[in-house]
Coordinates of C-alpha atoms in Angstrom, one line a residue:
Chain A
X61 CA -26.1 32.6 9.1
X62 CA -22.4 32.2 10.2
X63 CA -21.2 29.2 8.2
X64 CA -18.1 29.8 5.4
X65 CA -19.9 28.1 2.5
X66 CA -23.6 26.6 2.3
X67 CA -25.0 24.0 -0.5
X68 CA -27.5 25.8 -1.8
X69 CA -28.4 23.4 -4.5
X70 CA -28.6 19.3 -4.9
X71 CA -29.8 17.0 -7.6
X72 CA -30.1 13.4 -8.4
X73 CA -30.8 12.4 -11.8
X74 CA -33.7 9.4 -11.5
X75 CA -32.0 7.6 -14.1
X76 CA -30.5 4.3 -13.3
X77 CA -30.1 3.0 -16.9
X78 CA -29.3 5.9 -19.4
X79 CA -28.1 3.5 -22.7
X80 CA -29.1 6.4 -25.5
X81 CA -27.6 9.3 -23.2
X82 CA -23.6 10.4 -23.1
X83 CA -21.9 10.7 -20.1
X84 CA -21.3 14.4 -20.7
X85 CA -25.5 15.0 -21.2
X86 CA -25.9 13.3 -17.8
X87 CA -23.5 16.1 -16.5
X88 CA -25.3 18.3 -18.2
X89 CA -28.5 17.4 -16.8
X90 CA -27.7 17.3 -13.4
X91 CA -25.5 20.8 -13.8
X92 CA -29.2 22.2 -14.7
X93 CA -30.8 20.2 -11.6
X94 CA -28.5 21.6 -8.8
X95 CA -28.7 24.6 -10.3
X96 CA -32.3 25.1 -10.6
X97 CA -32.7 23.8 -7.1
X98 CA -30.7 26.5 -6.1
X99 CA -31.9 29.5 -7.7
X100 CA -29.3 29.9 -10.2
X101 CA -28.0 29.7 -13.5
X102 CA -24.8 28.6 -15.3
X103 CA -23.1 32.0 -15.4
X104 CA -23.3 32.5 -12.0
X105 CA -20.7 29.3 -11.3
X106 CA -17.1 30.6 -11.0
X107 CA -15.9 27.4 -9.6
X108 CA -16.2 24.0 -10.9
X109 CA -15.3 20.4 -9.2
X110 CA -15.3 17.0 -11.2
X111 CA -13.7 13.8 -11.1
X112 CA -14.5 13.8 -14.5
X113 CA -16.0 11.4 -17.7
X114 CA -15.0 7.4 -16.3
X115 CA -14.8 6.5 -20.2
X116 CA -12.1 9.5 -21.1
X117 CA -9.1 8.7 -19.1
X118 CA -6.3 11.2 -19.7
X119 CA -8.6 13.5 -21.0
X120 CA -7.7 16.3 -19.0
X121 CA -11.3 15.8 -17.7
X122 CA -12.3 19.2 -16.3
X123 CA -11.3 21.1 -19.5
X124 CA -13.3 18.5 -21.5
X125 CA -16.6 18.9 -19.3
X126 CA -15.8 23.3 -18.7
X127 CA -15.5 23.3 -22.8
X128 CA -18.7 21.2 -22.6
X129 CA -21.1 23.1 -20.3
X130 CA -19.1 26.2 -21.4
X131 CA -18.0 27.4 -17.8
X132 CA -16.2 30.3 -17.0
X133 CA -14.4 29.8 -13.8
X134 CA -11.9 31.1 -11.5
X135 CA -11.4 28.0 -9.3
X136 CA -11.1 24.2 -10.8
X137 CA -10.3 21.2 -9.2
X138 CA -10.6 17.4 -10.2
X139 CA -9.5 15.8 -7.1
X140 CA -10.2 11.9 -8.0
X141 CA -9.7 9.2 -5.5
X142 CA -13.0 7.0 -6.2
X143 CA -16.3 7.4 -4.6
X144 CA -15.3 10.0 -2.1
X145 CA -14.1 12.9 -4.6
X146 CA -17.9 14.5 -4.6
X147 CA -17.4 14.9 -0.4
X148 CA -13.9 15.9 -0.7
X149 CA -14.7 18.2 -3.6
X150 CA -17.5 19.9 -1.2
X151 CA -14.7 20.4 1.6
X152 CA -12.5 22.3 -1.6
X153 CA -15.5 23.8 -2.8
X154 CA -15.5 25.6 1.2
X155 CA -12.0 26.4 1.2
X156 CA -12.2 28.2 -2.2
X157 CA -15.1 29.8 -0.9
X158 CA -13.6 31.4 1.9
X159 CA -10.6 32.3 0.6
X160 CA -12.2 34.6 -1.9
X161 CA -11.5 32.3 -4.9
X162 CA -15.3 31.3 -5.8
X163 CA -19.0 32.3 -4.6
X164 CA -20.8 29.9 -6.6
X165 CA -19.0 26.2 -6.6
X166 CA -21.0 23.4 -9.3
X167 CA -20.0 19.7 -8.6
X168 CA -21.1 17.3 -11.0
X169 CA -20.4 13.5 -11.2
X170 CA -22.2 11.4 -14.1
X171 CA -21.4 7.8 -15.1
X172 CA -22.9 4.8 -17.2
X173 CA -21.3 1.3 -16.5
X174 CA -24.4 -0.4 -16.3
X175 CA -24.8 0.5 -19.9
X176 CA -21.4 0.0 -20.4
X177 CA -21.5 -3.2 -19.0
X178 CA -18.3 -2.6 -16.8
X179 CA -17.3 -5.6 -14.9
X180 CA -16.1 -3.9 -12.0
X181 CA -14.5 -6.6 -10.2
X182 CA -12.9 -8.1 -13.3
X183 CA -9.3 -7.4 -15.4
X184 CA -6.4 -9.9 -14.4
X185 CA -4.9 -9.2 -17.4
X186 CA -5.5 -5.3 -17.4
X187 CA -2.5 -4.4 -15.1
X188 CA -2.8 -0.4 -15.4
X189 CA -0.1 0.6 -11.9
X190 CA 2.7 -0.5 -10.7
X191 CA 1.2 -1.9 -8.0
X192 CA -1.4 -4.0 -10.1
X193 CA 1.4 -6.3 -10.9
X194 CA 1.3 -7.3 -6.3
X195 CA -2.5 -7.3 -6.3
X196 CA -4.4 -7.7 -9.7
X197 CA -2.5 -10.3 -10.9
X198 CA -3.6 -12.7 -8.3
X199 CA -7.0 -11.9 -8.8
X200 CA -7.1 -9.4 -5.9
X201 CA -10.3 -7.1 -7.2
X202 CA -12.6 -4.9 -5.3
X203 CA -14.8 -7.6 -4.3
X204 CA -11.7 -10.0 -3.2
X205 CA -10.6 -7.4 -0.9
X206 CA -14.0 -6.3 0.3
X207 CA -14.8 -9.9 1.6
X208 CA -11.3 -10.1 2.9
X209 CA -11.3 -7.4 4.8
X210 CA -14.7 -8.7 6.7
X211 CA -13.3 -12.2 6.8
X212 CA -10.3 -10.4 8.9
X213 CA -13.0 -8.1 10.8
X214 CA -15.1 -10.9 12.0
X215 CA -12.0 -13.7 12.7
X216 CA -10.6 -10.3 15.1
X217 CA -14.1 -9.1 16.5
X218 CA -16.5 -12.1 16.1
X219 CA -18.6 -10.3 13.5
X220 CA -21.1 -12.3 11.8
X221 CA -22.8 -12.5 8.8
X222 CA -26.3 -11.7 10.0
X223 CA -24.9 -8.2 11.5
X224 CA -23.3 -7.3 8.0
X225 CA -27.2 -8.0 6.8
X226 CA -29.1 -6.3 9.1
X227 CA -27.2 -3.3 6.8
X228 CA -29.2 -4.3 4.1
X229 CA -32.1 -5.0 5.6
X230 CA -32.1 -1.3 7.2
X231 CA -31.4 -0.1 3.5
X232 CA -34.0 -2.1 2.0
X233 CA -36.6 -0.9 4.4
X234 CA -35.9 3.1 3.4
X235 CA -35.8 2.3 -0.5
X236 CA -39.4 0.9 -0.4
X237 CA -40.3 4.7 -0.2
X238 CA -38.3 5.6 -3.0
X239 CA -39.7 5.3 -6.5
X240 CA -36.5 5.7 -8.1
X241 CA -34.7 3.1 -6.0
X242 CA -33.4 0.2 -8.4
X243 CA -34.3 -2.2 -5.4
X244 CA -36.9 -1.1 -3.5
X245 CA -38.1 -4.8 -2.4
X246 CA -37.7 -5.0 2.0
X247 CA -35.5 -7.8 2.3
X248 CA -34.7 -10.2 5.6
X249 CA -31.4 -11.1 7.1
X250 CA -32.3 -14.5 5.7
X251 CA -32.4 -13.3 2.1
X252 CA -29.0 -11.4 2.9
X253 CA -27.5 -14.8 3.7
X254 CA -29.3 -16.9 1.2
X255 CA -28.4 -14.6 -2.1
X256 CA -25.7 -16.2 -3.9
X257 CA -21.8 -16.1 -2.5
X258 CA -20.0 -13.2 -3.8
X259 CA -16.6 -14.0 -2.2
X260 CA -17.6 -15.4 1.5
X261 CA -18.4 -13.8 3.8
X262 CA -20.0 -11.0 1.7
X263 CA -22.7 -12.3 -0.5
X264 CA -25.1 -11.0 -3.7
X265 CA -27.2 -8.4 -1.4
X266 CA -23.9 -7.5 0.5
X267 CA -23.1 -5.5 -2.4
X268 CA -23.9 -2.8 -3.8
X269 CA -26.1 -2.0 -7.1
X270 CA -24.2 -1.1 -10.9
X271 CA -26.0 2.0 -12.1
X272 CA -25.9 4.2 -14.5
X273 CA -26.8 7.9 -13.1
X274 CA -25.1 11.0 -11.3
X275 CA -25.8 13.6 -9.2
X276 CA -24.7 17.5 -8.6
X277 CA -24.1 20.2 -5.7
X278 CA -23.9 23.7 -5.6
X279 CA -22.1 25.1 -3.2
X280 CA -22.1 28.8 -2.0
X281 CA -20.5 32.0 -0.1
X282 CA -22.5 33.3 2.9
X283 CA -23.0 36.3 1.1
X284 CA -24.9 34.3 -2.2
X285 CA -26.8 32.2 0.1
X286 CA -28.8 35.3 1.8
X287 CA -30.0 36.0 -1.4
X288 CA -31.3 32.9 -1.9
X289 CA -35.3 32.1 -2.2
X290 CA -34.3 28.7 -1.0
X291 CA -32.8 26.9 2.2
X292 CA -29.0 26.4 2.5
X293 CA -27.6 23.8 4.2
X294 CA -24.3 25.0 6.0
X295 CA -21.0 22.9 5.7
X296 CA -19.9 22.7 9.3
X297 CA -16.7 20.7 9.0
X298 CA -15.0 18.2 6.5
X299 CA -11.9 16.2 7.0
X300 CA -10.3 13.7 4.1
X301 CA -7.4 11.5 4.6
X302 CA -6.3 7.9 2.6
X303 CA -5.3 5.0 4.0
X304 CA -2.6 2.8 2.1
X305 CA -0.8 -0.8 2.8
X306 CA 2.1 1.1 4.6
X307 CA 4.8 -1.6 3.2
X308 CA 2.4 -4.3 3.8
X309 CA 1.8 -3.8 7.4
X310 CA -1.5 -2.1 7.3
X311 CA -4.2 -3.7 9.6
X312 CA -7.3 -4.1 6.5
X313 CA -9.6 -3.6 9.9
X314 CA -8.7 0.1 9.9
X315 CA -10.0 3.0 7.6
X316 CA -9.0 6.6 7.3
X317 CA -12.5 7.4 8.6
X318 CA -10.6 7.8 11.7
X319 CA -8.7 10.8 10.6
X320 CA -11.1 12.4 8.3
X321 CA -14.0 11.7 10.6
X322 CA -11.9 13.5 13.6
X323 CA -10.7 16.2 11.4
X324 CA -14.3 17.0 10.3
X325 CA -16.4 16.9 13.8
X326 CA -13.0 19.1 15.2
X327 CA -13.7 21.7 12.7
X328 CA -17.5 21.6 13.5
X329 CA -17.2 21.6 16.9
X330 CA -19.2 18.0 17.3
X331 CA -18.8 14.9 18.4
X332 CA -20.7 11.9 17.0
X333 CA -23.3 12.0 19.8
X334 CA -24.3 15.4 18.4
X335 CA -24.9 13.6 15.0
X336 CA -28.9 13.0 14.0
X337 CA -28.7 11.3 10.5
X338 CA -25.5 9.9 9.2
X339 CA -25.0 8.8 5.2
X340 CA -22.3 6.3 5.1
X341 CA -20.8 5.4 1.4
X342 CA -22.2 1.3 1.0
X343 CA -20.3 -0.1 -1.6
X344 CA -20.7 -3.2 0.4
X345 CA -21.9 -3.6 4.1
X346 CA -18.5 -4.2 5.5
X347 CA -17.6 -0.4 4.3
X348 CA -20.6 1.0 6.4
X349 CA -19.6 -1.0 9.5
X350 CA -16.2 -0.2 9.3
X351 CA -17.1 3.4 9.0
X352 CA -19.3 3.8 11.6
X353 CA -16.3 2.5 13.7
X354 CA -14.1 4.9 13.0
X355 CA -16.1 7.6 12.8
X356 CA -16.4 6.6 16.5
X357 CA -20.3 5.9 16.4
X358 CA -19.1 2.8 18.3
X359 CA -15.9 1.0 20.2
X360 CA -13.7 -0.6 17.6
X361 CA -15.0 -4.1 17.0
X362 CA -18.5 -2.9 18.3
X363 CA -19.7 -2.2 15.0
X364 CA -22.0 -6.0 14.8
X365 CA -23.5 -5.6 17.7
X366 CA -23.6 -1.6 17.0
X367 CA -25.8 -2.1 13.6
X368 CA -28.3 -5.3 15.5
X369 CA -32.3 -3.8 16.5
X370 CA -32.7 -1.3 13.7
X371 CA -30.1 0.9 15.1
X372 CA -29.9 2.2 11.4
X373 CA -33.4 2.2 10.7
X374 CA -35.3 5.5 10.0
X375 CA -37.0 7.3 11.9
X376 CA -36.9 5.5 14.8
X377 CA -33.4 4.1 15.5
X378 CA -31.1 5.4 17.2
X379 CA -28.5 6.3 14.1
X380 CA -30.9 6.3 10.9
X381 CA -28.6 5.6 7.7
X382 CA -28.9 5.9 4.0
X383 CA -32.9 6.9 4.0
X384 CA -32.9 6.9 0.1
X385 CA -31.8 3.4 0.0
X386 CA -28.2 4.1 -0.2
X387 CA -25.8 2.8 -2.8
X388 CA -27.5 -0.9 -2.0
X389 CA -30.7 -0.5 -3.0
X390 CA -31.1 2.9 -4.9
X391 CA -28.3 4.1 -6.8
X392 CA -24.0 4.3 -7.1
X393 CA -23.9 6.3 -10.2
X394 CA -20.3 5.7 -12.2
X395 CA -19.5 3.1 -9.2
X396 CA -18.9 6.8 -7.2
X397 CA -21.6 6.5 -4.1
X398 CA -20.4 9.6 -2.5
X399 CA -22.5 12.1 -4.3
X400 CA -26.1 10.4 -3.4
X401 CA -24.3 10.3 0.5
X402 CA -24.2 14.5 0.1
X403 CA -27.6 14.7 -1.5
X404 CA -29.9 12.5 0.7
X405 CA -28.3 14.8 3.7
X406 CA -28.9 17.5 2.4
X407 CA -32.7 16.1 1.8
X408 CA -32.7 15.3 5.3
X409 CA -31.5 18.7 6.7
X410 CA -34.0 20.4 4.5
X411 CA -36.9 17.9 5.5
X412 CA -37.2 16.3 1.6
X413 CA -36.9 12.8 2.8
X414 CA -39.9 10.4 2.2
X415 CA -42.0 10.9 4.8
X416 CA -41.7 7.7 6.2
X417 CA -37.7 7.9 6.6
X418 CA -37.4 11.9 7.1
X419 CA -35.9 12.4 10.7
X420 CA -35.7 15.1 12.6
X421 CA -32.2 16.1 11.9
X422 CA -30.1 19.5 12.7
X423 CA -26.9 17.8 12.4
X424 CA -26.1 15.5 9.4
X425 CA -22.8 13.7 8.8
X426 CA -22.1 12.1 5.2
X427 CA -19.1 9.8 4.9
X428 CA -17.4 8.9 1.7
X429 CA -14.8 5.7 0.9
X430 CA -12.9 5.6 -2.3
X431 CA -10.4 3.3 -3.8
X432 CA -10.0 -0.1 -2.4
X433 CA -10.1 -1.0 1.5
X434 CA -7.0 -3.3 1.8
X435 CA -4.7 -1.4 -1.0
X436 CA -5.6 2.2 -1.0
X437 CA -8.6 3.9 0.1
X438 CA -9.7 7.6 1.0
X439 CA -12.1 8.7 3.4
X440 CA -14.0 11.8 3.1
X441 CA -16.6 13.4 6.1
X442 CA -18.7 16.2 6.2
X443 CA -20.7 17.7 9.1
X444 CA -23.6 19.0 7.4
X445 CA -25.8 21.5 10.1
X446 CA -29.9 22.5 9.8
X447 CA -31.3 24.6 7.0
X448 CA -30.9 28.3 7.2
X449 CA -33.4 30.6 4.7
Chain B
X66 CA -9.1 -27.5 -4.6
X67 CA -7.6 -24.4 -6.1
X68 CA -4.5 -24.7 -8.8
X69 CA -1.8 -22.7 -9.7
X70 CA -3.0 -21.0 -13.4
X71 CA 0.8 -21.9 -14.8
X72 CA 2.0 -19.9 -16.7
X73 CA 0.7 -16.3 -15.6
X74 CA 0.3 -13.3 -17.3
X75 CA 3.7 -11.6 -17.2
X76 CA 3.9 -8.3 -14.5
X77 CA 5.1 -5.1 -15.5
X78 CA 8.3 -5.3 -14.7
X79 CA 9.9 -1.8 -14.0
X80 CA 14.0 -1.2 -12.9
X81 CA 12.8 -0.9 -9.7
X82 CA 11.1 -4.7 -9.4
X83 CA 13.2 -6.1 -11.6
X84 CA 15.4 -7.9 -9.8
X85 CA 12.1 -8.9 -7.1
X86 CA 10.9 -10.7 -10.0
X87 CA 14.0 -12.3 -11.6
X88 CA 14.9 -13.6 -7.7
X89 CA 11.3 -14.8 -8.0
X90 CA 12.7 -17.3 -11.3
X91 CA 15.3 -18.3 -9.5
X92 CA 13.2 -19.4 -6.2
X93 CA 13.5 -16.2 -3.7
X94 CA 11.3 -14.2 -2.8
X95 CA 12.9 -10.7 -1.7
X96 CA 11.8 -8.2 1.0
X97 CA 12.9 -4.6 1.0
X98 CA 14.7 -3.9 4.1
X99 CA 16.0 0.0 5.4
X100 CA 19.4 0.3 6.3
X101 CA 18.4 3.5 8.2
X102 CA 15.4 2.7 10.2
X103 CA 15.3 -1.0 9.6
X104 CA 12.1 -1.2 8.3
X105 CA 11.0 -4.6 6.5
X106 CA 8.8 -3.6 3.5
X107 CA 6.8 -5.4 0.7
X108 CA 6.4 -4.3 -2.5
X109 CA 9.8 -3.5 -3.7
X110 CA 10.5 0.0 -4.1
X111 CA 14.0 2.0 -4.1
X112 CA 13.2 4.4 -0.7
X113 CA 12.3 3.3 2.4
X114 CA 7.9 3.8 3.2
X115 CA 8.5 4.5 6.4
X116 CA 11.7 6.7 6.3
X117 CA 12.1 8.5 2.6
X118 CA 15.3 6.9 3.5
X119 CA 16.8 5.7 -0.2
X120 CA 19.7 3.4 1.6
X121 CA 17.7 0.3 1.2
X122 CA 18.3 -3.1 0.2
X123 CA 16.6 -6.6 -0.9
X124 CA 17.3 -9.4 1.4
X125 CA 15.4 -13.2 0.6
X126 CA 12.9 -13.9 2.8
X127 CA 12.7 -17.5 4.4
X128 CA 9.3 -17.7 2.6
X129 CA 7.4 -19.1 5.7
X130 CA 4.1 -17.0 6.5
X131 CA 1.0 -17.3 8.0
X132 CA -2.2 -16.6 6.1
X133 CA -3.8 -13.0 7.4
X134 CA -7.0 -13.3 5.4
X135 CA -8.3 -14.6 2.1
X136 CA -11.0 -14.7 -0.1
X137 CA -12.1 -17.6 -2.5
X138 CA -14.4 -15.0 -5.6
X139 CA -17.2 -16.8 -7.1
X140 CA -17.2 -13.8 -9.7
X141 CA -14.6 -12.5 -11.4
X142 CA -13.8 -12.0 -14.8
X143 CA -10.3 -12.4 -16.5
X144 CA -9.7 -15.6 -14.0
X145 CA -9.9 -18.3 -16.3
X146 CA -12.3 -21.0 -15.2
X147 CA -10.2 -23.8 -15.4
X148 CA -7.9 -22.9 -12.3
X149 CA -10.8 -22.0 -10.1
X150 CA -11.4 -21.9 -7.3
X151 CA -9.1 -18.6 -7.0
X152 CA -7.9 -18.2 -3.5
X153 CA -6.8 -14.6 -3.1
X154 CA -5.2 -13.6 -0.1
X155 CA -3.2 -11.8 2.6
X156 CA 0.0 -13.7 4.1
X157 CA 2.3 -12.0 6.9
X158 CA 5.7 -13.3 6.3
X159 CA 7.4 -14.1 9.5
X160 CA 9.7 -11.3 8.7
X161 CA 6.5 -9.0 8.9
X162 CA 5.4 -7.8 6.0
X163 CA 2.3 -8.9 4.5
X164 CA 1.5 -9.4 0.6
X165 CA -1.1 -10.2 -1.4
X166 CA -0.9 -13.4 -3.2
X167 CA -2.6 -16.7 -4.0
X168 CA -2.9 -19.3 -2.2
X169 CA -2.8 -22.4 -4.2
X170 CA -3.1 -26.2 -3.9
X171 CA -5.9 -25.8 -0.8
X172 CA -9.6 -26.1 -0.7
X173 CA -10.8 -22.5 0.7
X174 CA -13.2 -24.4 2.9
X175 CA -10.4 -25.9 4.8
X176 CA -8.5 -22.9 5.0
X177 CA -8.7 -20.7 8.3
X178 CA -6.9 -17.4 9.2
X179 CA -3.7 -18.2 11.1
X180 CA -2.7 -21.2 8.9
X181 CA 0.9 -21.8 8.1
X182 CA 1.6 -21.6 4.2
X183 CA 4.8 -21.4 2.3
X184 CA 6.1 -19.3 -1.1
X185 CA 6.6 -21.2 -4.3
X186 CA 6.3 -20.0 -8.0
X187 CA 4.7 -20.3 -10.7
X188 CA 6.3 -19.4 -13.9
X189 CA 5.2 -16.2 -16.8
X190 CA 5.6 -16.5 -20.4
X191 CA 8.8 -14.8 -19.5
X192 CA 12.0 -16.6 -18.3
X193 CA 13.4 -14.2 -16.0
X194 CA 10.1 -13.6 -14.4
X195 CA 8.0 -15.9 -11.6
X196 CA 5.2 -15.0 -9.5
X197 CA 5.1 -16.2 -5.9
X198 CA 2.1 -17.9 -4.2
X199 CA 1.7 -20.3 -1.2
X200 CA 0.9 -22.9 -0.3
X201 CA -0.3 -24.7 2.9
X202 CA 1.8 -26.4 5.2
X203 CA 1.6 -28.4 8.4

């Protein structure tokens, strides 16, 4: 061992449609999975990470869910900025960790919008910033700026529409061997292109799934970890960093990937060559190609021909992806894919992939992307390194 | 071809875009500009994004842009289906900010990045407040 902090623990709940559970019992449930995974119980946690309940805005979210589970902590944070909190919250979960704050860190996201029937890409009217009343208000949702960022990608780079596929097609190929996937049907480039427009270029399987669902991580001192009867996976480096319109000159292209990506492999050590399995947040296919980009998989602009020849596919390409089916065919529980991008790593690092898709992997990077790519985003890495009893 | 949804919901006007909005009823479309670094921004704010600096200043922009990206949504919700097809997108004024806006009166289709377009406005429920799209131009 030699690592500050290890996750000791990860869970997935299987559900993908939860309409007679609360948000709160999801969080509850997957609390008790990590957990159990790792050997422990709810009174050893003295630090606990959430971006909270999606439904109780203003609800001063990590006192609702600590009154909830009925935690006892000495370290809190609720660091929310979208689907990259859960990989950000594993970097403060470290820092806390070595500075003598925590030994045991819980992290638990749940969410329901499929139940809810959240219409994610919808609300014109619902103008809830300041800046809503520049973007929203012409109809400038997640998936608007989603398909404009690739229309900008490919008019710059040449990037075409059967590249962004073959992301899906790699995706679809893992989730056959997952029996909680919600899609787990191998689909073509062909039925990428031919599934109903979205916002051109980015079409129905361009995007990711709705899904009810959540997922959580325990993370834990050196000193916990040896007295484990399970395999910890050490947190090598993370980096976060956000990306905004800067006045309106921002190039859409571009993602903070590049800074949290190089602030992660710096604090590891590594370099993307040294990297064996990589989960990449999918809300749509454009997000993975731009990350791989900036994570510096590939030359700027390389990412189409980068992602052609099953470079993604497991186990045989050269940079297998997203073995669980990612956030396009499996699961993006709350619309926050991040968590599932920690916990199939870890699943790879410990060799608990499907057999098919498990690669042999001593160095994992998972990459988160929150917020909107266009407006405001975060991006959030981790260097994840092999298991350690 | 895409139309102009007249007359929008009304922004939340704050002090600080205000007067961007009230210039927008009277048929100007402001840019923030930085008296310290010079700095052209968009959206209004009272400090300076680049500098912190709060010596800034509106001045109108000549409303001529070229279009940076777009997208045309098949689905979205709260767009009301009688003024689609929206056209969301991207212009970069010629003063060099970019904002996102609609772009109305076009057939996406037809529409390819680089095109010139120009600001007009469509007006709110509100008299003091107008919302600026563009349109193509040759």
């Amino acid at each position: 061992m030699g690592a500050d902090a290890y996750i000791a623990g990860a869970y997935e709940h299987p559900t993908r449609e939860a309409p007679e559970t609360s948000t709160m019992q999801l969080h509850a449930a997957v609390a008790r999975g990590a957990l159990d995974d790792a050997g422990l119980s709810l009174v050893d946690v003295d630090g606990y990470l959430t971006a909270g309940v999606p439904e109780y805005t203003f609800a001063l979210q990590p006192l609702t869910m600590a009154d909830y589970l009925g935690l006892d902590v000495s370290f809190v944070d609720s660091t929310d900025v979208g689907g990259s909190s859960y990989l950000s919250h594993v970097g403060h979960a470290v820092s806390a960790i070595r500075d003598g704050t925590c030994d045991v860190a819980l992290i638990t996201l749940a969410g329901r919008p499929r139940s809810r029937a959240q219409a994610t890409g919808s609300g014109v009217r619902e103008l809830r910033t300041m800046q809503d009343s520049f973007e929203r208000i012409y109809g400038s949702t997640p998936i608007s700026q989603y398909a404009m960022t690739a229309r900008r990608h490919a008019h710059e780079y040449g990037t075409t529409r059967e590249q962004l596929a073959a992301i899906r097609v790699a995706a679809s190929r893992h989730a056959q061997y997952n029996d909680d996937a919600m899609y787990p049907d191998p689909v073509t480039v062909e039925d990428v292109i031919d599934s109903p427009p979205v916002a051109e270029p980015l079409h129905l399987l361009d995007c990711c799934v709705i899904s009810d669902g959540g997922g959580a991580l325990v993370v834990v001192s050196e000193e916990v970890a040896s007295q484990l009867d399970r395999e910890a996976v050490p947190v090598l480096g993370h980096g976060e960093a956000i990306g905004h319109r800067d006045g309106g000159r921002a190039d859409v292209t571009r993602t903070a990937a590049r800074e949290s990506g190089s602030r992660a492999f710096e604090e590891a050590g590594l370099e993307p060559a040294d990297v064996d399995y990589v989960s990449i947040y999918d809300s749509f296919t454009i997000t993975v190609l731009l990350a791989l980009e900036d994570l510096g998989f590939c030359e700027k602009g390389a990412g189409g021909e980068f992602v052609e020849g099953g470079t993604l596919e497991a186990p045989d390409g050269d940079l297998p992806f997203n073995t669980d089916g990612g956030s396009l065919c499996s699961n993006h529980p709350g619309n926050r894919g991040g968590m599932t991008k920690v916990i199939e790593a870890v699943r790879q690092l410990r060799g608990e992939a499907a057999t098919p898709v498990q690669v042999d992997a001593d160095v994992a990077l998972a990459h988160g992307t929150g917020g909107v790519l266009g407006t405001r985003h975060s991006a959030s890495t981790l260097v994840l390194g092999g298991t350690e009893p | 071809m895409s139309d102009a949804w007249e007359p929008r919901p009304v922004p939340d006007v704050t002090p600080e875009t205000a007067e961007y909005w009230a210039a927008a009823a009277d048929g100007d479309l402001l840019v923030g500009t930085c008296e310290a670094c010079e700095a052209v921004f968009h959206y209004p704010r009272a400090h300076c994004p680049d500098c912190f600096s709060e010596a800034v200043s509106t001045t109108t922009a000549a409303g001529t842009a070229r279009l940076y990206t777009f997208a045309s949504p098949e689905r979205i919700e709260g767009w009301p289906d009688e003024h689609r097809p929206l056209i969301v997108a991207q212009v970069e004024l010629d003063e060099g900010p970019r904002l996102i806006t609609n772009v109305v009166d076009a057939d996406p289709s037809a529409l390819s990045i680089g095109d010139r377009v120009a600001v007009r406005f469509v007006p709110t429920d509100r008299d003091d407040v107008a919302i600026p799209v563009f349109e193509p131009v040759d």
